C-alpha cells in the first residue's frame, strides 16, 4: 500500500539576527576583568563606527547580482501566455475543419471492421435458376468478362456457384454468413482480409433466419473478430454501413441509415419468409449477403440477408434487410446479450 506523505507540524523558523551592539557588549576585555574594549586600530575606526562587519560587502554584492538576474530573467524566459477561452478553442477547431479533410464516420467504421470481413465462395455444379444466372452475369461483368462467359473453375469438376460475404465473430475462425450463400455448395472457400484463402465447413445453420456458421480450417495468426452490438437501442435514422463483396467486388462499403425495425420479407420465389428484420437504405446487391451491417463505431448490428425488388433483376432500389445480431449470434450457439 502506498504510504501517505508526512508533513511537519511546525514551520521552520530562521534564527534571529545577531545584535551588533549586544555582541560588542559581550566581548570580554583583555584588561581589568572586562572593564574596557580592546584597542582598535586607527584605520578601522570609521568601519567600526559605521557598524561594518566582515563579509557584509560580499553579501551586498550578492544582493545586487541577484537583483540583476531577476530583472534580466523577464527577458530571458518567455512570458506565460494568456489563458485559453472557449472562444479560442472553438475558433481553432473551426479552422481545422475548414483547412483539413477528415475521414467520414463510415470510412472509420469500415476500417475498424475490415480485418473481420471475409469473402465467401461456394463451388459445385452450376445452378440454372434465374437468380443464379443473374448473379453469374454480374460477376462476369465485374471481372471484365462477357456476361455469358463460363464460370470460373474451382476444384476439379466444380464451378463457382455464388459469391457472398462473411464476418468473423470468434478468433478461432468462426464465421457468420447467409445460408443461401453456401447452401448446396460442395466446397466452400473463404478469403481473409490479409489474402489468406482457406477451406471452410458448415458447423451450424438457422434456416428460419437464413443463417449459417462456418469454421475455417486455416486462419491468419492475428485474426481479429468483429465486435457485436445489441440492437435494443437501435432507432430509425441511425447511421449504418454495409460491408461486403457485391458481385465479388470488394470489400465494398456503402453508407445509409436504418429505415425501420421489425420488418418482414418474403423471398421472390415465395419459399421463405423472414421476420424481425432491420430495414436499411445503404446500397446492397447480390454478394453483400452474409456481410455485416455496422454502426459508426464499427460494431456489427446485423447480417445483411436480402434486398427488396419487385422485378427479377435483383438490383438495389433502396430497401435492404439484415438479421439482427442477437439472432445471428444465437445461430453460433453463443447469444452475446
Short mmCIF file of C-alpha atoms in Angstrom, two decimals:
data_model
loop_
_atom_site.label_atom_id
_atom_site.label_comp_id
_atom_site.label_asym_id
_atom_site.label_seq_id
_atom_site.Cartn_x
_atom_site.Cartn_y
_atom_site.Cartn_z
CA UNK A 1 0.00 0.00 0.00
CA UNK A 2 1.25 3.42 -0.88
CA UNK A 3 2.11 5.39 2.26
CA UNK A 4 0.75 8.92 2.59
CA UNK A 5 3.14 11.79 2.73
CA UNK A 6 4.09 13.08 6.16
CA UNK A 7 4.32 16.76 6.92
CA UNK A 8 5.95 18.69 9.79
CA UNK A 9 3.50 20.15 12.33
CA UNK A 10 5.51 23.36 12.84
CA UNK A 11 7.03 25.60 10.21
CA UNK A 12 10.75 26.04 10.02
CA UNK A 13 11.98 29.34 11.61
CA UNK A 14 15.13 31.20 10.85
CA UNK A 15 17.45 32.07 13.75
CA UNK A 16 17.19 35.66 14.95
CA UNK A 17 19.79 38.02 13.58
CA UNK A 18 22.56 38.84 15.97
CA UNK A 19 22.52 42.32 17.53
CA UNK A 20 25.82 44.10 16.81
CA UNK A 21 25.52 46.20 19.99
CA UNK A 22 24.95 43.14 22.11
CA UNK A 23 27.91 41.44 20.51
CA UNK A 24 30.16 44.37 21.36
CA UNK A 25 28.93 44.38 24.95
CA UNK A 26 29.63 40.72 25.29
CA UNK A 27 33.22 40.97 24.11
CA UNK A 28 35.49 40.45 27.17
CA UNK A 29 38.17 42.97 27.90
CA UNK A 30 41.75 41.92 27.94
CA UNK A 31 42.43 44.30 30.82
CA UNK A 32 40.75 44.93 34.13
CA UNK A 33 38.42 41.93 34.08
CA UNK A 34 36.31 43.28 31.22
CA UNK A 35 36.37 46.99 32.15
CA UNK A 36 37.25 48.10 28.61
CA UNK A 37 37.31 47.04 24.99
CA UNK A 38 40.47 46.01 23.22
CA UNK A 39 42.28 48.79 21.34
CA UNK A 40 41.02 49.37 17.79
CA UNK A 41 43.46 50.17 15.05
CA UNK A 42 43.12 53.78 13.80
CA UNK A 43 42.46 52.82 10.16
CA UNK A 44 39.44 50.70 11.09
CA UNK A 45 37.71 53.22 13.37
CA UNK A 46 35.49 54.53 10.64
CA UNK A 47 34.32 50.99 9.79
CA UNK A 48 33.52 50.22 13.39
CA UNK A 49 31.53 53.45 13.76
CA UNK A 50 29.50 52.57 10.69
CA UNK A 51 28.72 49.12 12.09
CA UNK A 52 30.76 47.35 9.46
CA UNK A 53 31.16 43.59 9.82
CA UNK A 54 33.36 41.20 7.82
CA UNK A 55 31.57 39.74 4.78
CA UNK A 56 28.90 42.46 4.53
CA UNK A 57 30.43 43.85 1.36
CA UNK A 58 30.30 40.42 -0.25
CA UNK A 59 26.72 39.97 0.88
CA UNK A 60 25.72 43.33 -0.60
CA UNK A 61 27.39 42.39 -3.88
CA UNK A 62 25.46 39.13 -3.99
CA UNK A 63 22.20 41.00 -3.41
CA UNK A 64 22.93 43.34 -6.30
CA UNK A 65 23.83 40.38 -8.53
CA UNK A 66 20.61 38.51 -7.66
CA UNK A 67 18.53 41.61 -8.37
CA UNK A 68 20.16 41.92 -11.78
CA UNK A 69 19.49 38.27 -12.58
CA UNK A 70 15.83 38.58 -11.58
CA UNK A 71 15.41 41.70 -13.69
CA UNK A 72 17.07 40.02 -16.67
CA UNK A 73 15.02 36.85 -16.28
CA UNK A 74 11.92 38.62 -17.53
CA UNK A 75 13.56 38.96 -20.92
CA UNK A 76 15.39 35.62 -20.93
CA UNK A 77 12.34 33.44 -20.13
CA UNK A 78 9.21 33.66 -22.27
CA UNK A 79 6.20 35.10 -20.53
CA UNK A 80 3.28 32.82 -19.83
CA UNK A 81 0.54 33.22 -22.43
CA UNK A 82 -2.98 34.21 -21.58
CA UNK A 83 -5.43 31.51 -20.53
CA UNK A 84 -7.36 29.89 -23.41
CA UNK A 85 -11.05 30.66 -23.57
CA UNK A 86 -13.83 28.55 -25.07
CA UNK A 87 -13.97 31.03 -27.93
CA UNK A 88 -10.28 30.39 -28.71
CA UNK A 89 -10.85 26.62 -28.70
CA UNK A 90 -13.93 26.88 -30.94
CA UNK A 91 -12.03 29.07 -33.37
CA UNK A 92 -9.12 26.59 -33.56
CA UNK A 93 -11.48 23.63 -34.12
CA UNK A 94 -13.38 25.54 -36.82
CA UNK A 95 -10.14 26.42 -38.59
CA UNK A 96 -9.05 22.75 -38.52
CA UNK A 97 -12.36 21.65 -40.01
CA UNK A 98 -12.06 24.26 -42.75
CA UNK A 99 -8.45 23.51 -43.68
CA UNK A 100 -8.24 19.72 -43.27
CA UNK A 101 -10.27 16.88 -44.76
CA UNK A 102 -11.32 14.44 -42.06
CA UNK A 103 -12.36 10.83 -42.77
CA UNK A 104 -16.10 10.24 -42.82
CA UNK A 105 -17.72 8.27 -39.97
CA UNK A 106 -18.49 5.43 -42.41
CA UNK A 107 -14.85 5.27 -43.52
CA UNK A 108 -13.63 4.99 -39.92
CA UNK A 109 -16.25 2.37 -39.09
CA UNK A 110 -15.40 0.28 -42.16
CA UNK A 111 -11.69 0.39 -41.29
CA UNK A 112 -12.46 -0.98 -37.82
CA UNK A 113 -14.44 -3.99 -39.10
CA UNK A 114 -12.34 -4.62 -42.23
CA UNK A 115 -9.99 -7.23 -40.64
CA UNK A 116 -13.05 -9.32 -39.70
CA UNK A 117 -14.78 -9.38 -43.11
CA UNK A 118 -14.20 -12.38 -45.40
CA UNK A 119 -15.13 -13.27 -48.96
CA UNK A 120 -17.16 -16.48 -49.19
CA UNK A 121 -17.30 -18.54 -52.41
CA UNK A 122 -19.33 -21.68 -52.94
CA UNK A 123 -18.27 -24.27 -55.54
CA UNK A 124 -20.31 -27.06 -57.04
CA UNK A 125 -22.45 -27.91 -60.05
CA UNK A 126 -23.58 -24.77 -61.83
CA UNK A 127 -27.14 -23.73 -60.97
CA UNK A 128 -29.63 -22.86 -63.70
CA UNK A 129 -32.09 -20.73 -61.70
CA UNK A 130 -32.84 -17.16 -62.91
CA UNK A 131 -31.24 -15.74 -59.77
CA UNK A 132 -28.08 -17.80 -60.30
CA UNK A 133 -27.84 -16.66 -63.91
CA UNK A 134 -28.24 -13.01 -62.91
CA UNK A 135 -25.51 -13.29 -60.29
CA UNK A 136 -23.24 -15.06 -62.77
CA UNK A 137 -23.67 -12.26 -65.32
CA UNK A 138 -22.96 -9.67 -62.64
CA UNK A 139 -19.78 -11.44 -61.51
CA UNK A 140 -18.55 -11.75 -65.09
CA UNK A 141 -19.16 -8.08 -65.82
CA UNK A 142 -17.40 -7.09 -62.57
CA UNK A 143 -14.38 -9.08 -63.76
CA UNK A 144 -14.47 -7.50 -67.22
CA UNK A 145 -15.73 -10.67 -68.91
CA UNK A 146 -18.66 -11.13 -71.32
CA UNK A 147 -21.91 -11.60 -69.36
CA UNK A 148 -22.41 -15.17 -70.56
CA UNK A 149 -18.80 -16.30 -70.14
CA UNK A 150 -18.33 -19.67 -68.40
CA UNK A 151 -17.97 -19.59 -64.64
CA UNK A 152 -14.52 -19.68 -63.13
CA UNK A 153 -13.34 -23.20 -62.48
CA UNK A 154 -12.96 -24.25 -58.89
CA UNK A 155 -11.93 -27.64 -57.55
CA UNK A 156 -11.97 -30.49 -60.12
CA UNK A 157 -15.42 -30.86 -61.64
CA UNK A 158 -16.83 -27.81 -59.82
CA UNK A 159 -17.56 -24.22 -60.81
CA UNK A 160 -18.05 -21.03 -58.84
CA UNK A 161 -21.73 -21.07 -57.97
CA UNK A 162 -22.00 -17.94 -55.87
CA UNK A 163 -20.10 -15.27 -54.01
CA UNK A 164 -21.11 -13.83 -50.68
CA UNK A 165 -19.65 -12.29 -47.56
CA UNK A 166 -18.99 -13.43 -44.02
CA UNK A 167 -17.87 -11.87 -40.76
CA UNK A 168 -15.56 -13.43 -38.17
CA UNK A 169 -17.15 -13.49 -34.71
CA UNK A 170 -14.62 -15.73 -32.89
CA UNK A 171 -10.87 -15.53 -33.38
CA UNK A 172 -10.69 -19.31 -33.84
CA UNK A 173 -12.15 -18.87 -37.33
CA UNK A 174 -15.89 -18.96 -36.61
CA UNK A 175 -17.68 -17.07 -39.38
CA UNK A 176 -21.30 -15.95 -39.79
CA UNK A 177 -22.86 -15.78 -43.25
CA UNK A 178 -26.17 -16.42 -45.02
CA UNK A 179 -27.38 -19.95 -45.54
CA UNK A 180 -28.37 -19.25 -49.14
CA UNK A 181 -24.75 -18.26 -49.90
CA UNK A 182 -23.40 -21.73 -49.10
CA UNK A 183 -26.46 -23.96 -49.49
CA UNK A 184 -25.78 -26.79 -51.93
CA UNK A 185 -22.09 -25.97 -52.28
CA UNK A 186 -19.77 -28.95 -52.37
CA UNK A 187 -16.75 -26.84 -51.45
CA UNK A 188 -16.65 -23.55 -49.55
CA UNK A 189 -13.65 -21.26 -49.57
CA UNK A 190 -13.14 -18.09 -47.54
CA UNK A 191 -10.59 -15.37 -48.16
CA UNK A 192 -9.47 -13.31 -45.17
CA UNK A 193 -8.53 -9.63 -45.24
CA UNK A 194 -4.81 -10.44 -45.43
CA UNK A 195 -5.34 -12.59 -48.55
CA UNK A 196 -5.17 -15.98 -46.87
CA UNK A 197 -7.55 -18.45 -48.55
CA UNK A 198 -8.90 -21.43 -46.64
CA UNK A 199 -11.49 -24.16 -47.00
CA UNK A 200 -14.43 -23.83 -44.60
CA UNK A 201 -17.10 -26.22 -43.40
CA UNK A 202 -20.65 -25.60 -42.20
CA UNK A 203 -20.94 -26.23 -38.46
CA UNK A 204 -24.40 -24.80 -37.81
CA UNK A 205 -27.48 -23.47 -39.57
CA UNK A 206 -30.54 -21.45 -38.66
CA UNK A 207 -32.88 -21.75 -41.64
CA UNK A 208 -35.61 -19.56 -40.15
CA UNK A 209 -33.18 -16.62 -40.24
CA UNK A 210 -31.22 -17.71 -43.36
CA UNK A 211 -28.01 -18.04 -41.34
CA UNK A 212 -25.06 -20.41 -41.46
CA UNK A 213 -22.00 -20.78 -39.26
CA UNK A 214 -18.69 -21.67 -40.92
CA UNK A 215 -15.44 -22.93 -39.46
CA UNK A 216 -12.31 -22.08 -41.43
CA UNK A 217 -9.73 -24.87 -41.49
CA UNK A 218 -6.86 -22.40 -41.61
CA UNK A 219 -6.75 -18.89 -40.13
CA UNK A 220 -4.33 -15.94 -40.02
CA UNK A 221 -2.08 -15.64 -36.99
CA UNK A 222 -3.54 -12.27 -35.99
CA UNK A 223 -7.21 -12.85 -36.82
CA UNK A 224 -9.40 -10.15 -35.26
CA UNK A 225 -13.09 -10.94 -34.57
CA UNK A 226 -15.75 -8.28 -35.01
CA UNK A 227 -17.41 -6.60 -32.05
CA UNK A 228 -21.17 -7.26 -31.87
CA UNK A 229 -23.58 -4.61 -30.63
CA UNK A 230 -27.09 -5.08 -29.26
CA UNK A 231 -29.89 -3.61 -31.36
CA UNK A 232 -32.04 -2.87 -28.30
CA UNK A 233 -31.45 0.88 -28.60
CA UNK A 234 -31.36 1.00 -32.43
CA UNK A 235 -33.69 3.60 -33.93
CA UNK A 236 -34.81 4.60 -37.43
CA UNK A 237 -32.46 7.27 -38.72
CA UNK A 238 -29.33 5.83 -37.06
CA UNK A 239 -26.36 5.77 -39.41
CA UNK A 240 -25.20 2.37 -40.66
CA UNK A 241 -22.88 0.93 -43.29
CA UNK A 242 -22.90 -2.34 -45.20
CA UNK A 243 -19.54 -4.01 -45.91
CA UNK A 244 -19.25 -6.88 -48.37
CA UNK A 245 -18.45 -8.21 -51.82
CA UNK A 246 -21.28 -7.21 -54.20
CA UNK A 247 -20.87 -9.37 -57.32
CA UNK A 248 -17.48 -10.34 -55.91
CA UNK A 249 -16.11 -6.77 -55.85
CA UNK A 250 -14.65 -5.70 -52.58
CA UNK A 251 -14.54 -5.33 -49.84
CA UNK A 252 -17.00 -2.56 -50.72
CA UNK A 253 -18.60 -0.07 -48.33
CA UNK A 254 -21.94 1.67 -48.66
CA UNK A 255 -23.48 4.01 -46.11
CA UNK A 256 -27.03 4.89 -45.17
CA UNK A 257 -29.46 4.87 -42.27
CA UNK A 258 -31.79 2.49 -40.53
CA UNK A 259 -35.13 2.86 -42.30
CA UNK A 260 -37.22 0.69 -39.99
CA UNK A 261 -37.26 -2.16 -37.50
CA UNK A 262 -39.16 -5.46 -37.12
CA UNK A 263 -39.74 -5.77 -40.85
CA UNK A 264 -40.74 -8.92 -42.73
CA UNK A 265 -39.50 -10.18 -46.09
CA UNK A 266 -40.61 -12.99 -48.39
CA UNK A 267 -38.15 -14.38 -50.92
CA UNK A 268 -39.01 -13.78 -54.61
CA UNK A 269 -39.71 -17.48 -55.04
CA UNK A 270 -42.05 -17.34 -52.04
CA UNK A 271 -40.25 -20.21 -50.39
CA UNK A 272 -39.37 -18.43 -47.16
CA UNK A 273 -40.50 -15.52 -45.04
CA UNK A 274 -38.14 -13.79 -42.64
CA UNK A 275 -39.27 -11.64 -39.72
CA UNK A 276 -37.88 -9.18 -37.17
CA UNK A 277 -35.51 -7.67 -39.75
CA UNK A 278 -33.65 -4.37 -39.80
CA UNK A 279 -34.56 -2.31 -42.86
CA UNK A 280 -31.79 -0.05 -44.18
CA UNK A 281 -31.05 2.03 -47.29
CA UNK A 282 -27.28 1.52 -47.63
CA UNK A 283 -26.68 0.07 -51.11
CA UNK A 284 -26.58 -3.74 -51.18
CA UNK A 285 -26.50 -6.18 -54.08
CA UNK A 286 -26.01 -9.92 -54.62
CA UNK A 287 -22.71 -10.72 -52.95
CA UNK A 288 -23.40 -8.47 -49.94
CA UNK A 289 -25.38 -11.36 -48.46
CA UNK A 290 -23.84 -12.57 -45.23
CA UNK A 291 -21.87 -9.39 -44.68
CA UNK A 292 -22.05 -7.17 -41.59
CA UNK A 293 -24.32 -4.18 -41.13
CA UNK A 294 -22.36 -1.93 -38.78
CA UNK A 295 -22.83 1.27 -36.81
CA UNK A 296 -20.41 4.20 -36.91
CA UNK A 297 -18.27 2.57 -34.21
CA UNK A 298 -17.59 -0.42 -36.46
CA UNK A 299 -19.78 -2.72 -34.34
CA UNK A 300 -21.93 -5.37 -36.03
CA UNK A 301 -25.66 -4.78 -35.70
CA UNK A 302 -26.83 -7.46 -38.10
CA UNK A 303 -26.12 -9.74 -41.05
CA UNK A 304 -27.21 -8.44 -44.47
CA UNK A 305 -29.58 -11.05 -45.89
CA UNK A 306 -31.89 -9.68 -48.61
CA UNK A 307 -32.88 -6.78 -50.85
CA UNK A 308 -36.39 -5.94 -51.96
CA UNK A 309 -37.06 -5.65 -55.67
CA UNK A 310 -40.36 -6.44 -57.36
CA UNK A 311 -38.58 -7.39 -60.59
CA UNK A 312 -36.30 -10.32 -61.39
CA UNK A 313 -33.27 -8.05 -61.99
CA UNK A 314 -32.07 -8.39 -58.39
CA UNK A 315 -30.76 -4.82 -58.29
CA UNK A 316 -30.91 -2.45 -55.35
CA UNK A 317 -33.79 0.04 -55.22
CA UNK A 318 -33.16 1.40 -51.74
CA UNK A 319 -34.56 -1.28 -49.43
CA UNK A 320 -32.30 -3.84 -47.80
CA UNK A 321 -32.80 -6.16 -44.84
CA UNK A 322 -30.49 -7.54 -42.16
CA UNK A 323 -30.99 -10.17 -39.47
CA UNK A 324 -30.37 -8.60 -36.01
CA UNK A 325 -27.11 -9.73 -34.47
CA UNK A 326 -28.94 -11.23 -31.48
CA UNK A 327 -30.48 -13.84 -33.78
CA UNK A 328 -27.28 -14.24 -35.78
CA UNK A 329 -25.12 -14.89 -32.73
CA UNK A 330 -27.59 -17.43 -31.36
CA UNK A 331 -27.09 -19.39 -34.59
CA UNK A 332 -23.49 -19.84 -33.48
CA UNK A 333 -24.67 -21.06 -30.08
CA UNK A 334 -23.39 -18.02 -28.21
CA UNK A 335 -26.00 -15.30 -27.65
CA UNK A 336 -23.95 -12.19 -26.80
CA UNK A 337 -26.62 -10.24 -24.91
#
